Short mmCIF file of C-alpha atoms in Angstrom, two decimals:
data_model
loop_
_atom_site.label_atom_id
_atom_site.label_comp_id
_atom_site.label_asym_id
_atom_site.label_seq_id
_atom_site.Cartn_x
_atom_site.Cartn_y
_atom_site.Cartn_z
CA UNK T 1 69.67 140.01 144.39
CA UNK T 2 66.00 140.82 145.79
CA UNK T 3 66.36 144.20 144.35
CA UNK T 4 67.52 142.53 140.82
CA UNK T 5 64.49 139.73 141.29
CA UNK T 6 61.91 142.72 141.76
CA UNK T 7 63.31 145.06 138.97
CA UNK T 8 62.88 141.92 136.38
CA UNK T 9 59.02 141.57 137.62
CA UNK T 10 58.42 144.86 137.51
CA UNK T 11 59.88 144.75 133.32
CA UNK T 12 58.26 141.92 133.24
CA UNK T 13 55.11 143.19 134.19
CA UNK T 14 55.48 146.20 132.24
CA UNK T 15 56.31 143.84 128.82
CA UNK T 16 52.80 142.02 129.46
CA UNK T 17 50.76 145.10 129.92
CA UNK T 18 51.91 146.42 127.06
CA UNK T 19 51.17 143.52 125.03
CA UNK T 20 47.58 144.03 125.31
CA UNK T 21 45.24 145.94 123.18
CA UNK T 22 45.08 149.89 123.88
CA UNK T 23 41.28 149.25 124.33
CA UNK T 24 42.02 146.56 127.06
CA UNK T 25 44.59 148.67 128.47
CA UNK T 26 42.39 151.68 129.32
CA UNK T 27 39.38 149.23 130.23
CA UNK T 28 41.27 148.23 133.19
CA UNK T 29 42.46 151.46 134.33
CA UNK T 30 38.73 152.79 133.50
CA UNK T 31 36.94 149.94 135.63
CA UNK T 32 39.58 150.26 138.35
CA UNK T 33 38.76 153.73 138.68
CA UNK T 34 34.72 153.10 138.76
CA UNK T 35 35.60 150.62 141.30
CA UNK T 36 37.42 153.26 143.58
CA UNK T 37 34.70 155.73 142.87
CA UNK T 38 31.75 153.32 143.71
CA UNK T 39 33.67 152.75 146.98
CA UNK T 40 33.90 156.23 147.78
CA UNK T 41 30.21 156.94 147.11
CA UNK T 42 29.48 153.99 149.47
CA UNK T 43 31.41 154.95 152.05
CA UNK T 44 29.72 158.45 151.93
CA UNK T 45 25.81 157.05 151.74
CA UNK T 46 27.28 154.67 155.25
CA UNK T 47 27.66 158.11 156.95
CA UNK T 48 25.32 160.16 155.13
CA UNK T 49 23.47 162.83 157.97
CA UNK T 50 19.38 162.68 158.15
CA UNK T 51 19.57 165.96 157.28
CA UNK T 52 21.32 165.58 154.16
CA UNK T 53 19.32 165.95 150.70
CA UNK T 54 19.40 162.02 150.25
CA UNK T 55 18.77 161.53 154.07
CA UNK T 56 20.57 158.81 155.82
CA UNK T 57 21.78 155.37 154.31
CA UNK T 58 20.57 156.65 150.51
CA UNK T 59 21.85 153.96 148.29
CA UNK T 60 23.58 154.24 144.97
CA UNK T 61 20.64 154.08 143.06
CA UNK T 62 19.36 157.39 145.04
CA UNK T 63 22.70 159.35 143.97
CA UNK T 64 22.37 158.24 140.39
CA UNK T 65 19.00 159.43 140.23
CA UNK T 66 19.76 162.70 142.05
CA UNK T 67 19.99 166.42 141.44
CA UNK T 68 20.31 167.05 137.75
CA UNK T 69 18.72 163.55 137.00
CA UNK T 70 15.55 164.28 137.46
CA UNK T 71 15.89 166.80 134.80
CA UNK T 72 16.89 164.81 132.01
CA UNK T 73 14.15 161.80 133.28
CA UNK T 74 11.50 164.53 132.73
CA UNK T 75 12.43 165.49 129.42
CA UNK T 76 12.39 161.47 128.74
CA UNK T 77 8.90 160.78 129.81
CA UNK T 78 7.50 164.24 129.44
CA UNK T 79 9.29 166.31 127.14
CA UNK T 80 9.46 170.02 127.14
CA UNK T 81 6.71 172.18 128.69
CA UNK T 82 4.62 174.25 125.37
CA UNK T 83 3.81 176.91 128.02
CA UNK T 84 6.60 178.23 129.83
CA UNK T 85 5.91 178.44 133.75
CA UNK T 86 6.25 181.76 135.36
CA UNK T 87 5.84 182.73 138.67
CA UNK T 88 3.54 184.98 140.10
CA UNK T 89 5.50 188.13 138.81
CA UNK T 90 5.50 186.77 135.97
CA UNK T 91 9.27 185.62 135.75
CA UNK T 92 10.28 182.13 133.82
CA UNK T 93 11.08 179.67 136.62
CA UNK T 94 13.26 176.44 136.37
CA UNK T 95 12.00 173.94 133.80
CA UNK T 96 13.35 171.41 131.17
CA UNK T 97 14.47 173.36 128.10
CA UNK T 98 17.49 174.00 130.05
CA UNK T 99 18.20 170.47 129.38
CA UNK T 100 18.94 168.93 126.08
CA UNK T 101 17.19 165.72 124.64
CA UNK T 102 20.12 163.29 123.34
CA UNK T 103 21.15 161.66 126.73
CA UNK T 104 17.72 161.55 128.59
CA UNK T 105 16.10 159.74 125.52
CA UNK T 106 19.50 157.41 124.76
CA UNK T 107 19.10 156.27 128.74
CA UNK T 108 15.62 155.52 127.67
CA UNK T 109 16.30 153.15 125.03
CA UNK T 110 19.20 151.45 126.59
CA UNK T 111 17.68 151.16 130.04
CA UNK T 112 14.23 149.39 127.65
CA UNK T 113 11.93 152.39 129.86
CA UNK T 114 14.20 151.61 133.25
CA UNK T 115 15.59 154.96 133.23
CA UNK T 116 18.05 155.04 135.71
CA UNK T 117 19.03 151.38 134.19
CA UNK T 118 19.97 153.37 130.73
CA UNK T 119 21.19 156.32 132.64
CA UNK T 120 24.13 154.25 134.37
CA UNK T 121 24.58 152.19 131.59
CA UNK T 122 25.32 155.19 128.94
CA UNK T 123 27.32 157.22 131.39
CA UNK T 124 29.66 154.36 131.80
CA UNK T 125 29.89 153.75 128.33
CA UNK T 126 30.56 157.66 127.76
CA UNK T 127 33.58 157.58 130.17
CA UNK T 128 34.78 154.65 128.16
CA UNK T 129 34.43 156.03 125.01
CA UNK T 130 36.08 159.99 126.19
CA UNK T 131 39.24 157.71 128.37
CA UNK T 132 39.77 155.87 124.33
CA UNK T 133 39.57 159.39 122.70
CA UNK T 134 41.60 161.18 124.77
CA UNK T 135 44.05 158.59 124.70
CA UNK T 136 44.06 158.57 120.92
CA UNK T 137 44.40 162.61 121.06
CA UNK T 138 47.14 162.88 123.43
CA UNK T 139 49.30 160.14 122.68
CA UNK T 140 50.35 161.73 119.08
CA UNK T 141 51.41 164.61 121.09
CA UNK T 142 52.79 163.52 124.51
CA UNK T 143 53.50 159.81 123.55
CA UNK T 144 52.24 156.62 124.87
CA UNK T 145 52.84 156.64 129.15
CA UNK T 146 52.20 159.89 128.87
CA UNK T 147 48.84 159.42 127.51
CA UNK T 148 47.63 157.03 129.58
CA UNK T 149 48.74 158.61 132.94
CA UNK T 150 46.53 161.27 131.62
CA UNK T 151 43.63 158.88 131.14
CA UNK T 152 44.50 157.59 134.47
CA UNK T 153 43.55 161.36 136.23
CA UNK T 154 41.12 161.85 133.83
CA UNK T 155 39.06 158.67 135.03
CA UNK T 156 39.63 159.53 138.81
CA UNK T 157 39.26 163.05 138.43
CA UNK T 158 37.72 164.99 141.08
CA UNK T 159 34.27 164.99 139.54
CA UNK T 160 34.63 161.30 138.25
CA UNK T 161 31.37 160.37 139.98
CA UNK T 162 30.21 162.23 136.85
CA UNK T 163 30.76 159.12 134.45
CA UNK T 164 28.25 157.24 136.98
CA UNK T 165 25.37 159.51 137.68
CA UNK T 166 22.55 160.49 135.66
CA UNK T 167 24.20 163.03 134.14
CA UNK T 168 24.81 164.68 130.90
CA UNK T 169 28.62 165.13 131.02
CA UNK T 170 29.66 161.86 129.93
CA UNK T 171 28.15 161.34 127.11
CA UNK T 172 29.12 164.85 125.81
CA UNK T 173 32.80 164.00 126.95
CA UNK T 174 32.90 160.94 124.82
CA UNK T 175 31.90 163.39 121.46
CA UNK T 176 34.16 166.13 122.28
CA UNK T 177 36.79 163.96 122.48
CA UNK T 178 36.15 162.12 119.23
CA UNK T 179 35.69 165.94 117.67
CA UNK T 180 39.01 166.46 119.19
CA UNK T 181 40.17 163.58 117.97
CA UNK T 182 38.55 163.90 114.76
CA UNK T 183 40.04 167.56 114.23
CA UNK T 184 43.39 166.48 114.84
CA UNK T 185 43.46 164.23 112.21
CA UNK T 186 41.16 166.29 109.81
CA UNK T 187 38.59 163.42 109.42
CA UNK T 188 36.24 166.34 108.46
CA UNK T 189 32.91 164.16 107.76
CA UNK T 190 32.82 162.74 111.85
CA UNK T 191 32.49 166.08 112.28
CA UNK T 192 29.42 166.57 110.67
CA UNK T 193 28.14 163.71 112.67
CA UNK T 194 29.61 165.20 116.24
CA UNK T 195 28.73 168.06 116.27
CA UNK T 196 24.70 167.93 116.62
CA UNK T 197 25.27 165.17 118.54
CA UNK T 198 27.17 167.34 121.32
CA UNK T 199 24.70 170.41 120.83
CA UNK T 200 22.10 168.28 121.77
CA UNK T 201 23.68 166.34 124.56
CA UNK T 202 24.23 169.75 126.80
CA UNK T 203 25.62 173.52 126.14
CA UNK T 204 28.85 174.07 125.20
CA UNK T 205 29.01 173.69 120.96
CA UNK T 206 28.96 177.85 120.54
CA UNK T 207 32.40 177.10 122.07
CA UNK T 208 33.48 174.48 119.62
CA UNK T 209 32.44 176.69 116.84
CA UNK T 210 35.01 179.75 118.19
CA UNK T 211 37.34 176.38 118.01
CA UNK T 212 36.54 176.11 114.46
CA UNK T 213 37.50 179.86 113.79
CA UNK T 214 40.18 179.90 115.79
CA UNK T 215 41.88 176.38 114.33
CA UNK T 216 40.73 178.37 110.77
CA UNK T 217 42.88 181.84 111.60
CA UNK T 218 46.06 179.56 113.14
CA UNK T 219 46.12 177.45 109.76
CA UNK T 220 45.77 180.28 107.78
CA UNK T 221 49.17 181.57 109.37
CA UNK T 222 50.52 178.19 108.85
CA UNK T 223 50.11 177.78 105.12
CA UNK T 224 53.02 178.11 104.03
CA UNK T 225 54.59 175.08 106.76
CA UNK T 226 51.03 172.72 106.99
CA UNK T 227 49.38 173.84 103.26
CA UNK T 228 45.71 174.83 103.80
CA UNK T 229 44.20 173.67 100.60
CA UNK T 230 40.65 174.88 99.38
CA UNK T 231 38.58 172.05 100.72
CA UNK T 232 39.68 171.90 103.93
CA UNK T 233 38.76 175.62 104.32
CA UNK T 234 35.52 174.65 103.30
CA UNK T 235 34.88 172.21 106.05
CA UNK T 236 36.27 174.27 108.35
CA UNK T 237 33.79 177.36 107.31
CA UNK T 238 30.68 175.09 106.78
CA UNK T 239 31.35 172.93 110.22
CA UNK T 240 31.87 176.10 112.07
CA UNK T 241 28.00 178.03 110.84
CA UNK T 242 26.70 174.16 111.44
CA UNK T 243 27.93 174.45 115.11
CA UNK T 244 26.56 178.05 115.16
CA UNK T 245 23.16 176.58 114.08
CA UNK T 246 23.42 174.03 116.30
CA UNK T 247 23.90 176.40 118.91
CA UNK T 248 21.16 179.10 118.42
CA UNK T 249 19.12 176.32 117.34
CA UNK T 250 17.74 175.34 120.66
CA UNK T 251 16.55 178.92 121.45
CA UNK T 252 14.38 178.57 118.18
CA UNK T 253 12.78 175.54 119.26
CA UNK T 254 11.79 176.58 122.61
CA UNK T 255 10.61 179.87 121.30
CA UNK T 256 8.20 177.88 118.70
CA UNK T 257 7.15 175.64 120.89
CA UNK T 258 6.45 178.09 124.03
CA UNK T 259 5.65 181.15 122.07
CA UNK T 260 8.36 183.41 124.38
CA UNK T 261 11.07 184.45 122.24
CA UNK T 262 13.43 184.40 124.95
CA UNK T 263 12.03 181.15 126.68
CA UNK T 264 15.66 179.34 126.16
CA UNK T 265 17.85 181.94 127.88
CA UNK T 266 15.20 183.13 130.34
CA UNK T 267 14.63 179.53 131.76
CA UNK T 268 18.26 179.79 132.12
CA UNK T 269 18.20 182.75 134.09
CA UNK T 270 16.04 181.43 136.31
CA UNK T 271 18.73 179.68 138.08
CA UNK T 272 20.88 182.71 137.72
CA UNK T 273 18.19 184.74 139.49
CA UNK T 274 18.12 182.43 142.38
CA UNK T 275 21.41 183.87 143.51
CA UNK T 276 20.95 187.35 142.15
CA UNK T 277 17.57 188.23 142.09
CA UNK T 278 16.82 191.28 139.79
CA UNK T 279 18.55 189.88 136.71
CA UNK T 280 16.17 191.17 133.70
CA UNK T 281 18.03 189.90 130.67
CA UNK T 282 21.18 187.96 129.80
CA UNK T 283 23.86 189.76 129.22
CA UNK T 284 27.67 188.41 127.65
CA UNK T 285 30.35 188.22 130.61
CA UNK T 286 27.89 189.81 132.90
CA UNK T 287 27.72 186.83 135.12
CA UNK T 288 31.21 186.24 136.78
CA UNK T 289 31.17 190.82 136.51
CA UNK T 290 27.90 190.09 139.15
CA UNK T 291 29.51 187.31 140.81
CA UNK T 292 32.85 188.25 141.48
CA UNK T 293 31.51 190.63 144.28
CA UNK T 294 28.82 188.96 145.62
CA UNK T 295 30.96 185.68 146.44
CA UNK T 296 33.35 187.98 148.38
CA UNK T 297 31.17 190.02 149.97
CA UNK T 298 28.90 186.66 151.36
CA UNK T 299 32.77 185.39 152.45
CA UNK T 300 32.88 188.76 154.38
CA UNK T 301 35.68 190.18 152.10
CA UNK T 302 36.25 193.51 150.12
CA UNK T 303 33.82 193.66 146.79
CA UNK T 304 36.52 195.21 144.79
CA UNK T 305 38.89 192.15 145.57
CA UNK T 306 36.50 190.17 143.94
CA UNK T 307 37.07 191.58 140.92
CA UNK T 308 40.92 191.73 141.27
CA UNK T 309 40.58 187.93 141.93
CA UNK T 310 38.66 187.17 138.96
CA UNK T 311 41.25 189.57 136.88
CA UNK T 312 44.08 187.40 137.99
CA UNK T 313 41.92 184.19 137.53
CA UNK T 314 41.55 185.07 133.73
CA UNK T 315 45.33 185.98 133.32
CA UNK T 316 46.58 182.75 134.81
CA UNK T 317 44.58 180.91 132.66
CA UNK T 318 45.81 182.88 129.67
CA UNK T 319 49.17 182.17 130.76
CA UNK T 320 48.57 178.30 131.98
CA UNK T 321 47.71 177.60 127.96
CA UNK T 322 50.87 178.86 126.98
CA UNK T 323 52.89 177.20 129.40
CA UNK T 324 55.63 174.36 127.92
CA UNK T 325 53.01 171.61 129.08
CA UNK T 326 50.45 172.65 127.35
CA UNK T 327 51.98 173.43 124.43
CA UNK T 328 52.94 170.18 124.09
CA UNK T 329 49.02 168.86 123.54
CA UNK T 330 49.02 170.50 120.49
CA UNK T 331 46.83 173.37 118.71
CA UNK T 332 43.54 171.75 118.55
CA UNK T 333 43.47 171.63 122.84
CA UNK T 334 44.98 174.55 123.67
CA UNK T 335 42.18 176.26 121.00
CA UNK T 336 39.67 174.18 122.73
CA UNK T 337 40.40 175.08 126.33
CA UNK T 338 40.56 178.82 125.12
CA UNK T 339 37.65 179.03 123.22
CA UNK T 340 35.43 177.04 126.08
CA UNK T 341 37.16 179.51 128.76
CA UNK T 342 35.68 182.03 126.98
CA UNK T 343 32.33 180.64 126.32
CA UNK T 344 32.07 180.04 130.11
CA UNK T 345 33.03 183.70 130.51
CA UNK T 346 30.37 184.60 128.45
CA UNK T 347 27.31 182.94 129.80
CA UNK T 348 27.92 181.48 133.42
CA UNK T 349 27.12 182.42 136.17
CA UNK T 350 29.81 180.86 138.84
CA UNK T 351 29.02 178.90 141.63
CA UNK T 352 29.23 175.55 142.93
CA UNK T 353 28.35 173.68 139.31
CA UNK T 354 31.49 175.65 138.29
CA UNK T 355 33.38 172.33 139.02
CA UNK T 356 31.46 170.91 136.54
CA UNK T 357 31.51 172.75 133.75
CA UNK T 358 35.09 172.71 134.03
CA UNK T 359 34.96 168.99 133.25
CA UNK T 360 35.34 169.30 129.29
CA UNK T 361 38.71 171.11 129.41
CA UNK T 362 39.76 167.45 130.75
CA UNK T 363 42.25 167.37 127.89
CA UNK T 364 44.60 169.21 129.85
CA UNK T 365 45.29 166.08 131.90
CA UNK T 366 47.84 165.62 129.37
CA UNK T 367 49.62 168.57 131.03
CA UNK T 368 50.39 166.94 134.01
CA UNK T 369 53.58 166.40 135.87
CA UNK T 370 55.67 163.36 134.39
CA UNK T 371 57.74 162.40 137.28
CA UNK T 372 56.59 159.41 139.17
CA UNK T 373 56.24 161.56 142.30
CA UNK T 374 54.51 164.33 140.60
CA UNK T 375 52.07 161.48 139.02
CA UNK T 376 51.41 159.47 142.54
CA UNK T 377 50.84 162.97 144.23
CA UNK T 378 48.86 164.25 141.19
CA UNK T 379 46.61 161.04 141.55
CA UNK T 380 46.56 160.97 145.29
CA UNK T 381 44.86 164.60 145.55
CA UNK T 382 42.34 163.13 142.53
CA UNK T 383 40.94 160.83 144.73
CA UNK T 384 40.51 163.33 147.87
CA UNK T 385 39.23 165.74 145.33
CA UNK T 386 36.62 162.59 144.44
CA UNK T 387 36.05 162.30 148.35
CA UNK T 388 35.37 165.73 149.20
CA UNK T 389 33.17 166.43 146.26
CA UNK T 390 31.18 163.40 146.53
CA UNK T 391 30.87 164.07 150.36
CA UNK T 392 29.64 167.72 149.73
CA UNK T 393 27.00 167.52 146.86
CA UNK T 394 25.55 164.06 147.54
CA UNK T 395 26.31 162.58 151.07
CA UNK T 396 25.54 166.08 152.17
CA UNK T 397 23.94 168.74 149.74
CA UNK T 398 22.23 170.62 152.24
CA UNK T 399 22.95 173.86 151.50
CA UNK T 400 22.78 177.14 148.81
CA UNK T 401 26.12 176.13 147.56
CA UNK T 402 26.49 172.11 147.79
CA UNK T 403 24.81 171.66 144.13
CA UNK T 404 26.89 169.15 141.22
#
């Protein structure tokens, strides 16, 4: 009878929450989840060392205004520096034109010139906005629980401290997903929109233009099942050379406005070269080559395994995409997750941010285990993910490799 009593609640329950709007829906689950992260980030500043970057009993305030936040307030108030600064051999050091103008100006406005204020405010939003998205984008694939225990990892991911920091990610998670989104359903003109809008929010649209050739070549075999007609191979062409543009485009401003032709990648090798020093130029896929070895051989292991390691690395990922899971999100994420595998490949240099720039191939929460155990444990090690990597780069962040 008590079994019977709680199996009607539980329908019950489940009837009334899915009565509600899908906005409401994935409001609670996406407040819940700031809720859980705020607490963790609390708990963390309680028992933060003296030694640790923030020193003891920082505040919330001091971790949304930390690390990378500083970056994007200095491009609000001061804007890019016209003379790049070298050091005294010469060599580019760290600077703002590694950091693009979209989110440190929006924080601006919305915080009225309280910059940390706007920065909170529009990183909340931009989880908001990326947990509707994604739930839009899966949920035509994997159908509706599906979607929304996706949207449930997604919001307490590992690095979900992301969507309340002054951070770029956010923001630039809420467009991809709406290009995703937008893709899938072939509303072309958003895209036109999107696209600028992520290639000036932070670095990454090179990789949605491979998407665009790539999503080209696999309709192009597909013709004859999903017709291809002329104009959609016209926005496909034009929206992939505007996402080129927008790509290149931001080495062309800070070589007119510096004078250094180079000033774009070398300020980014800057940070490269303080873990490699000796780096002279960027070159494609030359950073994980370099990095494979050196992280094993600071862990005290072989050099060569290193590379073996980063071998089988890229073939499990190859494989992971084709996987019955994955498959099951559908063309336009599994192109996605390729083509910005590869564009991390290309130009990054692993280390600890590597957890971060992993965040926009969050799509492939949809990939997740369905059972309820697999979803409870799947959530469970979210959370101690959350704890561990909140407790390493903020309540501690002390050392070389304890940076977001």
């Amino acid at each position: 009878m008590a079994h019977d009593a709680l199996t009607q609640q539980a329908e019950g329950a489940g009837t009334v929450w899915r009565s509600w709007p899908v906005a409401l829906r994935i409001l609670v689950v996406y407040v819940v989840a700031r809720l859980a992260t705020t607490a963790i980030m609390l708990a963390v500043a309680a028992n933060s060392p003296v030694d640790s970057r923030f020193g003891a009993d920082p505040d919330l305030a001091d971790y949304v205004l930390g690390w990378d936040a500083q970056w994007y307030w200095t491009v609000a108030f001061s804007g890019y520096p016209s003379e790049l600064p070298l050091d005294e051999a010469g060599t580019a050091t760290e600077n703002a034109w590694a950091f693009m103008p979209v989110y440190a100006h929006l924080a601006n406005i919305l915080g009225f010139g309280t910059w940390g204020v706007g920065a909170l405010i529009v990183s909340l939003l931009g989880g908001y906005v990326a947990c509707l998205a994604l739930h839009a984008l899966l949920r035509r694939r994997i159908g509706e629980g599906a979607a929304t225990w996706a949207v449930v990892l997604f919001a307490n991911a590992p690095l979900a401290a992301l969507f309340q920091v002054g951070y770029a990610e956010a923001l630039f998670l809420a467009f991809l997903m709406c290009a995703l989104l937008a893709l899938s359903a072939r509303r072309w003109w958003w895209l036109y929109l999107l696209i600028p809008l992520m290639g000036y929010t932070r670095p990454g649209v090179l990789a949605f233009a491979l998407l665009l050739g790539l999503y080209g070549i696999f309709r192009w075999f597909r013709r004859r099942d999903d017709p291809l007609p002329a104009r959609e191979v016209i926005h496909i062409v034009v929206l992939g050379a505007l996402a080129v543009a927008v790509g290149f485009s931001w080495q062309l401003f800070a070589a007119l406005a510096t004078g250094v032709p180079d000033a774009y990648l070398e300020t980014e090798l800057a940070w490269r070269r303080g873990w490699i020093p000796g780096i002279e130029a960027f070159v494609p896929f030359e950073g994980w080559i370099r990095a494979a070895p050196f992280w094993f051989s600071l862990w005290g292991l072989p050099e060569w395994l290193g590379i073996v390691a980063l071998v089988v690395l890229v073939l499990g990922a190859a494989a992971a995409l084709f996987s019955a899971p994955a498959r099951r999100l559908g063309p336009e994420v599994r192109l996605w997750s390729a083509s910005y595998i590869l564009y991390l490949l290309a130009v990054f240099f692993p280390q600890s941010s590597t957890f971060r720039l992993l965040v926009p191939l969050s799509p492939l929460w949809g990939a997740a285990p369905r059972s309820r155990v697999g979803r409870g444990l799947a959530l469970v090690l979210c959370l101690a993910g959350q704890w561990w990597w909140i407790a390493t780069m903020y309540g501690s962040g002390n050392t070389y490799w304890q940076v977001p």
